[in-house]
XYZ file of N, CA and C in Angstrom:
519
model
N 0.790 -1.189 0.005
C 0.015 -0.019 -0.002
C 0.866 1.259 0.008
N 2.040 1.110 0.533
C 2.983 2.183 0.422
C 2.828 3.309 1.372
N 1.795 3.333 2.155
C 1.606 4.500 3.013
C 1.399 4.118 4.489
N 0.147 4.336 4.875
C -0.139 4.160 6.306
C -0.105 2.665 6.768
N -0.880 1.816 6.192
C -1.036 0.457 6.658
C -0.500 -0.494 5.684
N 0.445 -1.386 6.102
C 0.924 -2.368 5.105
C -0.119 -3.425 4.828
N -0.034 -4.085 3.657
C -0.995 -5.157 3.310
C -0.802 -6.312 4.274
N -1.740 -7.265 4.225
C -1.615 -8.440 5.088
C -0.381 -9.252 4.860
N 0.008 -9.329 3.602
C 1.260 -10.019 3.289
C 2.508 -9.426 3.936
N 2.675 -8.182 3.724
C 3.842 -7.483 4.289
C 3.781 -7.459 5.784
N 2.585 -7.408 6.365
C 2.457 -7.460 7.801
C 2.925 -8.814 8.358
N 2.460 -9.897 7.712
C 2.832 -11.232 8.136
C 4.268 -11.510 7.947
N 4.831 -11.074 6.816
C 6.269 -11.271 6.504
C 7.158 -10.287 7.154
N 6.611 -9.322 7.880
C 7.284 -8.262 8.594
C 8.270 -7.512 7.711
N 7.728 -6.991 6.653
C 8.558 -6.182 5.755
C 7.794 -4.899 5.393
N 8.517 -3.957 4.838
C 7.905 -2.705 4.439
C 7.073 -2.919 3.174
N 5.919 -2.396 3.128
C 4.998 -2.520 1.997
C 5.226 -1.405 0.992
N 5.819 -1.802 -0.131
C 6.177 -0.815 -1.217
C 4.906 -0.377 -1.982
N 5.031 0.704 -2.740
C 3.924 1.209 -3.501
C 3.460 0.171 -4.515
N 4.436 -0.536 -5.106
C 4.133 -1.514 -6.163
C 4.034 -2.944 -5.639
N 3.689 -3.090 -4.344
C 3.593 -4.418 -3.766
C 2.512 -5.255 -4.507
N 2.967 -6.381 -4.962
C 2.039 -7.220 -5.767
C 0.885 -7.817 -4.964
N 1.065 -7.932 -3.639
C 0.009 -8.542 -2.767
C -0.986 -7.505 -2.330
N -0.677 -6.240 -2.244
C -1.534 -5.237 -1.639
C -2.944 -5.193 -2.204
N -3.174 -5.232 -3.506
C -4.546 -5.161 -4.003
C -5.418 -6.375 -3.655
N -4.765 -7.515 -3.357
C -5.509 -8.763 -3.133
C -5.569 -9.251 -1.748
N -4.665 -8.814 -0.925
C -4.592 -9.161 0.498
C -4.583 -7.926 1.391
N -5.723 -7.284 1.565
C -5.764 -6.067 2.324
C -5.427 -6.333 3.844
N -5.068 -5.279 4.500
C -4.585 -5.408 5.871
C -5.777 -5.786 6.848
N -7.002 -5.571 6.413
C -8.099 -5.911 7.281
C -8.536 -7.384 7.223
N -7.852 -8.177 6.411
C -8.150 -9.607 6.269
C -6.843 -10.393 6.291
N -6.119 -10.406 7.412
C -4.852 -11.084 7.463
C -4.884 -12.622 7.351
N -5.979 -13.194 7.747
C -6.175 -14.607 7.712
C -6.074 -15.184 6.261
N -6.644 -14.416 5.335
C -6.658 -14.791 3.957
C -5.235 -15.068 3.418
N -4.305 -14.101 3.683
C -2.905 -14.368 3.196
C -2.218 -15.388 3.994
N -2.511 -15.436 5.331
C -1.827 -16.437 6.205
C -2.082 -17.865 5.712
N -3.268 -18.182 5.302
C -3.607 -19.515 4.799
C -2.921 -19.781 3.451
N -2.970 -18.850 2.529
C -2.328 -18.967 1.266
C -0.855 -19.148 1.395
N -0.280 -18.360 2.291
C 1.184 -18.454 2.574
C 1.562 -19.819 3.131
N 0.707 -20.314 4.069
C 0.997 -21.579 4.725
C 0.952 -22.723 3.713
N 0.053 -22.700 2.765
C -0.038 -23.788 1.819
C 0.878 -23.663 0.644
N 0.914 -22.496 0.032
C 1.700 -22.300 -1.175
C 3.051 -21.601 -1.038
N 3.156 -20.773 -0.009
C 4.405 -19.987 0.196
C 4.293 -18.628 -0.539
N 4.781 -17.600 0.103
C 4.696 -16.268 -0.444
C 5.475 -16.140 -1.757
N 6.561 -16.751 -1.869
C 7.376 -16.669 -3.096
C 6.612 -17.252 -4.313
N 6.010 -18.429 -4.079
C 5.268 -19.035 -5.173
C 4.030 -18.233 -5.596
N 3.360 -17.643 -4.618
C 2.167 -16.843 -4.896
C 2.632 -15.601 -5.645
N 3.733 -15.016 -5.241
C 4.223 -13.816 -5.923
C 4.586 -14.125 -7.387
N 5.292 -15.236 -7.598
C 5.634 -15.657 -8.971
C 4.394 -15.907 -9.804
N 3.412 -16.561 -9.210
C 2.142 -16.821 -9.939
C 1.487 -15.581 -10.327
N 1.349 -14.644 -9.448
C 0.675 -13.384 -9.712
C 1.432 -12.572 -10.735
N 2.716 -12.559 -10.699
C 3.534 -11.817 -11.682
C 3.426 -12.353 -13.081
N 3.212 -13.711 -13.195
C 3.055 -14.297 -14.558
C 1.730 -14.077 -15.203
N 0.726 -13.687 -14.407
C -0.612 -13.503 -14.910
C -0.875 -12.048 -15.348
N -1.761 -11.884 -16.321
C -2.171 -10.480 -16.677
C -2.946 -9.886 -15.527
N -2.905 -8.620 -15.445
C -3.566 -7.870 -14.311
C -4.998 -8.216 -14.106
N -5.761 -8.438 -15.213
C -7.203 -8.679 -15.129
C -7.495 -10.056 -14.604
N -6.564 -10.998 -14.571
C -6.799 -12.371 -14.062
C -6.281 -12.571 -12.665
N -5.595 -11.655 -12.152
C -4.988 -11.840 -10.792
C -6.006 -12.035 -9.695
N -7.099 -11.218 -9.727
C -8.059 -11.276 -8.633
C -8.725 -12.722 -8.631
N -9.009 -13.265 -9.805
C -9.589 -14.572 -9.904
C -8.593 -15.631 -9.395
N -7.331 -15.470 -9.714
C -6.293 -16.358 -9.340
C -6.150 -16.373 -7.734
N -6.190 -15.172 -7.171
C -6.058 -15.105 -5.720
C -7.322 -15.795 -5.074
N -8.458 -15.572 -5.633
C -9.653 -16.209 -5.140
C -9.539 -17.728 -5.205
N -9.019 -18.224 -6.281
C -8.830 -19.688 -6.405
C -7.747 -20.182 -5.438
N -6.683 -19.427 -5.284
C -5.643 -19.794 -4.314
C -6.191 -19.881 -2.909
N -6.986 -18.904 -2.513
C -7.574 -18.897 -1.215
C -8.543 -20.094 -1.038
N -9.316 -20.381 -2.014
C -10.274 -21.480 -1.957
C -9.498 -22.819 -1.814
N -8.478 -23.033 -2.657
C -7.700 -24.238 -2.655
C -6.962 -24.343 -1.305
N -6.376 -23.262 -0.778
C -5.683 -23.261 0.460
C -6.599 -23.688 1.609
N -7.777 -23.088 1.642
C -8.793 -23.470 2.656
C -9.130 -24.919 2.543
N -9.348 -25.429 1.349
C -9.664 -26.858 1.189
C -8.518 -27.763 1.592
N -7.272 -27.320 1.352
C -6.067 -28.099 1.767
C -5.920 -28.148 3.283
N -6.324 -27.027 3.944
C -6.221 -27.005 5.344
C -7.278 -27.992 5.918
N -8.460 -27.996 5.395
C -9.507 -28.889 5.877
C -9.207 -30.339 5.522
N -8.707 -30.618 4.366
C -8.449 -31.971 3.930
C -7.090 -31.981 3.175
N -5.996 -32.223 3.954
C -4.681 -32.115 3.405
C -4.400 -33.122 2.273
N -5.097 -34.213 2.213
C -4.805 -35.215 1.187
C -5.538 -34.920 -0.116
N -6.844 -34.672 -0.054
C -7.547 -34.495 -1.296
C -7.868 -33.005 -1.654
N -7.880 -32.111 -0.727
C -8.126 -30.704 -0.971
C -9.487 -30.490 -1.671
N -9.512 -29.695 -2.727
C -10.774 -29.368 -3.440
C -11.351 -30.641 -4.088
N -10.499 -31.574 -4.534
C -11.004 -32.757 -5.162
C -11.876 -33.552 -4.188
N -11.516 -33.540 -2.926
C -12.351 -34.275 -1.972
C -13.737 -33.686 -1.854
N -13.844 -32.329 -1.831
C -15.116 -31.655 -1.743
C -15.927 -31.932 -2.988
N -15.308 -31.869 -4.185
C -15.984 -32.160 -5.426
C -16.488 -33.614 -5.473
N -15.685 -34.572 -5.071
C -16.029 -35.934 -5.083
C -17.272 -36.198 -4.123
N -17.186 -35.572 -2.975
C -18.318 -35.722 -2.023
C -19.613 -35.190 -2.632
N -19.553 -34.047 -3.256
C -20.728 -33.443 -3.864
C -21.237 -34.286 -5.040
N -20.328 -34.796 -5.813
C -20.764 -35.728 -6.965
C -21.480 -36.946 -6.406
N -20.983 -37.495 -5.321
C -21.635 -38.660 -4.713
C -23.071 -38.280 -4.252
N -23.198 -37.069 -3.665
C -24.540 -36.632 -3.235
C -25.469 -36.508 -4.490
N -24.954 -35.904 -5.529
C -25.789 -35.762 -6.756
C -26.249 -37.065 -7.270
N -25.294 -38.060 -7.301
C -25.656 -39.374 -7.788
C -26.723 -40.011 -6.922
N -26.660 -39.893 -5.637
C -27.605 -40.493 -4.729
C -28.962 -39.791 -4.930
N -28.950 -38.501 -5.055
C -30.198 -37.766 -5.270
C -30.859 -38.128 -6.607
N -30.038 -38.331 -7.646
C -30.581 -38.811 -8.930
C -31.230 -40.155 -8.788
N -30.652 -41.039 -8.018
C -31.246 -42.371 -7.801
C -32.584 -42.217 -7.032
N -32.602 -41.405 -6.012
C -33.796 -41.182 -5.253
C -34.924 -40.599 -6.170
N -34.505 -39.662 -7.053
C -35.489 -39.143 -7.938
C -36.052 -40.228 -8.921
N -35.140 -41.064 -9.412
C -35.564 -42.144 -10.281
C -36.524 -43.113 -9.602
N -36.218 -43.414 -8.342
C -37.167 -44.285 -7.564
C -38.473 -43.608 -7.405
N -38.479 -42.326 -7.034
C -39.764 -41.625 -6.864
C -40.544 -41.568 -8.171
N -39.881 -41.364 -9.288
C -40.578 -41.297 -10.574
C -41.144 -42.705 -10.896
N -40.428 -43.755 -10.537
C -40.943 -45.105 -10.760
C -42.151 -45.370 -9.921
N -42.128 -44.950 -8.667
C -43.283 -45.101 -7.834
C -44.495 -44.354 -8.338
N -44.316 -43.184 -8.879
C -45.378 -42.438 -9.501
C -45.985 -43.190 -10.646
N -45.127 -43.713 -11.457
C -45.584 -44.492 -12.638
C -46.358 -45.724 -12.175
N -45.887 -46.386 -11.142
C -46.610 -47.579 -10.610
C -47.982 -47.210 -10.134
N -48.064 -46.135 -9.440
C -49.373 -45.667 -8.936
C -50.266 -45.307 -10.139
N -49.737 -44.610 -11.092
C -50.535 -44.302 -12.339
C -50.933 -45.541 -13.066
N -50.072 -46.570 -13.070
C -50.441 -47.788 -13.740
C -51.539 -48.515 -12.999
N -51.536 -48.435 -11.732
C -52.609 -49.071 -10.967
C -53.926 -48.351 -11.217
N -53.905 -47.054 -11.356
C -55.095 -46.302 -11.502
C -55.613 -46.434 -12.975
N -54.741 -46.536 -13.981
C -55.144 -46.664 -15.349
C -54.176 -47.620 -16.091
N -54.288 -48.935 -15.821
C -53.339 -49.903 -16.370
C -53.347 -50.020 -17.865
N -54.483 -49.733 -18.503
C -54.560 -49.857 -19.990
C -53.718 -48.781 -20.648
N -53.862 -47.524 -20.177
C -53.130 -46.386 -20.729
C -51.631 -46.546 -20.516
N -51.289 -46.949 -19.302
C -49.871 -47.085 -18.877
C -49.191 -48.210 -19.648
N -49.889 -49.343 -19.835
C -49.272 -50.470 -20.557
C -49.072 -50.136 -22.022
N -49.989 -49.354 -22.551
C -49.890 -49.009 -24.026
C -48.743 -48.080 -24.293
N -48.424 -47.127 -23.358
C -47.418 -46.145 -23.655
C -46.704 -45.688 -22.303
N -45.788 -46.541 -21.819
C -45.094 -46.136 -20.532
C -44.248 -44.926 -20.686
N -43.751 -44.554 -21.911
C -42.983 -43.367 -22.102
C -43.825 -42.124 -21.805
N -45.098 -42.186 -22.190
C -45.933 -41.048 -21.954
C -46.174 -40.791 -20.425
N -46.203 -41.896 -19.638
C -46.393 -41.760 -18.234
C -45.098 -41.228 -17.547
N -43.957 -41.717 -18.005
C -42.717 -41.326 -17.370
C -42.260 -39.899 -17.850
N -42.761 -39.441 -18.866
C -42.319 -38.128 -19.391
C -41.161 -38.336 -20.376
N -39.966 -38.510 -19.839
C -38.794 -38.733 -20.714
C -38.179 -40.054 -20.341
N -38.840 -41.149 -20.621
C -38.445 -42.497 -20.130
C -37.531 -43.175 -21.150
N -36.669 -42.462 -21.832
C -35.731 -43.132 -22.736
C -34.460 -43.650 -22.073
N -34.347 -43.389 -20.771
C -33.206 -43.777 -19.991
C -33.331 -45.236 -19.567
N -32.242 -45.995 -19.697
C -32.220 -47.457 -19.344
C -32.539 -47.603 -17.846
N -31.975 -46.738 -17.046
C -32.145 -46.866 -15.566
C -33.667 -46.712 -15.225
N -34.314 -45.750 -15.845
C -35.741 -45.539 -15.496
C -36.495 -46.771 -15.961
N -36.205 -47.318 -17.090
C -36.946 -48.511 -17.579
C -36.737 -49.662 -16.678
N -35.531 -49.869 -16.211
C -35.227 -50.941 -15.290
C -35.983 -50.728 -13.965
N -35.979 -49.554 -13.427
C -36.704 -49.261 -12.199
C -38.181 -49.413 -12.378
N -38.689 -49.033 -13.534
C -40.103 -49.160 -13.791
C -40.519 -50.595 -13.766
N -39.767 -51.528 -14.418
C -40.129 -52.913 -14.397
C -40.056 -53.475 -12.982
N -38.966 -53.304 -12.340
C -38.809 -53.889 -11.022
C -39.686 -53.276 -9.934
N -39.763 -51.973 -9.910
C -40.549 -51.279 -8.849
C -42.042 -51.537 -9.031
N -42.515 -51.506 -10.286
C -43.927 -51.787 -10.503
C -44.284 -53.191 -10.102
N -43.440 -54.118 -10.385
C -43.653 -55.500 -9.986
C -43.769 -55.625 -8.486
N -42.796 -55.016 -7.756
C -42.849 -54.992 -6.280
C -44.065 -54.300 -5.756
N -44.365 -53.168 -6.342
C -45.469 -52.350 -5.841
C -46.795 -53.053 -6.071
N -47.011 -53.653 -7.249
C -48.237 -54.326 -7.575
C -48.393 -55.612 -6.731
N -47.340 -56.362 -6.541
C -47.443 -57.654 -5.914
C -47.620 -57.550 -4.374
N -46.821 -56.732 -3.719
C -46.871 -56.742 -2.277
C -46.966 -55.306 -1.715
N -47.217 -54.337 -2.577
C -47.413 -52.969 -2.164
C -46.250 -52.512 -1.261
N -44.990 -52.816 -1.686
C -43.820 -52.552 -0.897
C -42.948 -51.472 -1.526
N -43.531 -50.458 -2.054
C -42.713 -49.423 -2.718
C -41.762 -48.734 -1.694
N -42.271 -48.529 -0.470
C -41.355 -47.863 0.499
C -40.279 -48.776 0.915
N -40.536 -50.096 1.053
C -39.429 -51.013 1.349
C -38.464 -51.123 0.216
N -38.948 -51.067 -1.052
C -38.045 -51.073 -2.164
C -37.174 -49.862 -2.167
N -37.718 -48.703 -1.782
C -36.900 -47.491 -1.665
C -35.836 -47.661 -0.572
N -36.214 -48.202 0.513
C -35.272 -48.445 1.610
C -34.184 -49.377 1.160
N -34.493 -50.421 0.399
C -33.479 -51.376 -0.080
C -32.521 -50.665 -1.005
N -33.029 -49.851 -1.941
C -32.174 -49.150 -2.831
C -31.310 -48.149 -2.080
N -31.965 -47.418 -1.101
C -31.276 -46.418 -0.345
C -30.173 -47.053 0.483
N -30.420 -48.232 1.077
C -29.361 -48.886 1.853
C -28.213 -49.272 0.962
N -28.492 -49.756 -0.279
C -27.426 -50.180 -1.171
C -26.599 -49.006 -1.579
N -27.170 -47.791 -1.552
C -26.419 -46.582 -1.946
C -25.495 -46.072 -0.864
N -25.760 -46.478 0.412
C -24.861 -46.000 1.464
C -23.453 -46.519 1.268
N -22.558 -45.630 1.192
C -21.163 -45.970 1.090
C -20.323 -44.913 1.864
N -19.148 -45.327 2.112
C -18.317 -44.385 2.895
C -17.821 -43.306 1.993
N -17.880 -42.047 2.442
C -17.350 -40.951 1.695
C -15.834 -40.833 1.864
N -15.245 -39.993 1.114
C -13.804 -39.830 1.240
C -13.408 -39.146 2.515
N -14.408 -38.567 3.217
C -14.168 -37.924 4.505
C -14.236 -38.903 5.668
N -14.544 -40.184 5.372
C -14.600 -41.157 6.474
C -15.971 -41.345 7.044
N -16.954 -40.475 6.723
C -18.284 -40.679 7.306
C -19.163 -41.371 6.290
N -20.252 -41.903 6.811
C -21.211 -42.631 5.945
C -22.069 -41.602 5.228
N -22.129 -41.787 3.894
C -22.974 -40.914 3.088
C -24.330 -41.570 2.991
N -25.377 -40.848 3.361
C -26.696 -41.459 3.316
C -27.600 -40.665 2.387
């Protein structure tokens, strides 16, 4: 910053903040934790080199990414951001399966109410039933639902089979 208050970087590194300090625009003195984490994970020298190699208009985004990755590395030193992404992808997959089961249950109920129309055109009942997974669920779930009215137990069985350990060590449900 060159004047009154040094940037968070210069404060942490205990040096004078020059007018052309590369860290000053991105690590203000009122947020010292931001630079401390980036420095701990990547090192001030590496961050400085990275920022100098980038065009001015890309530096703010780069700092934002460095801060995000550094926070992720502090939380999960082995996987970092990839661990968070993998965890979220698993959640999306499980939710898609739950949605498919719910759609199959709806189709089964509709087939019970109007079996002639549903048997003639199951794609019309499902909406967009060109997916193999939905067709499989339709066949199996409707059989279970019609024979023993066990749609909720079928959901529980599928849900139990989806439980697996996440990369964070806890059970994903």
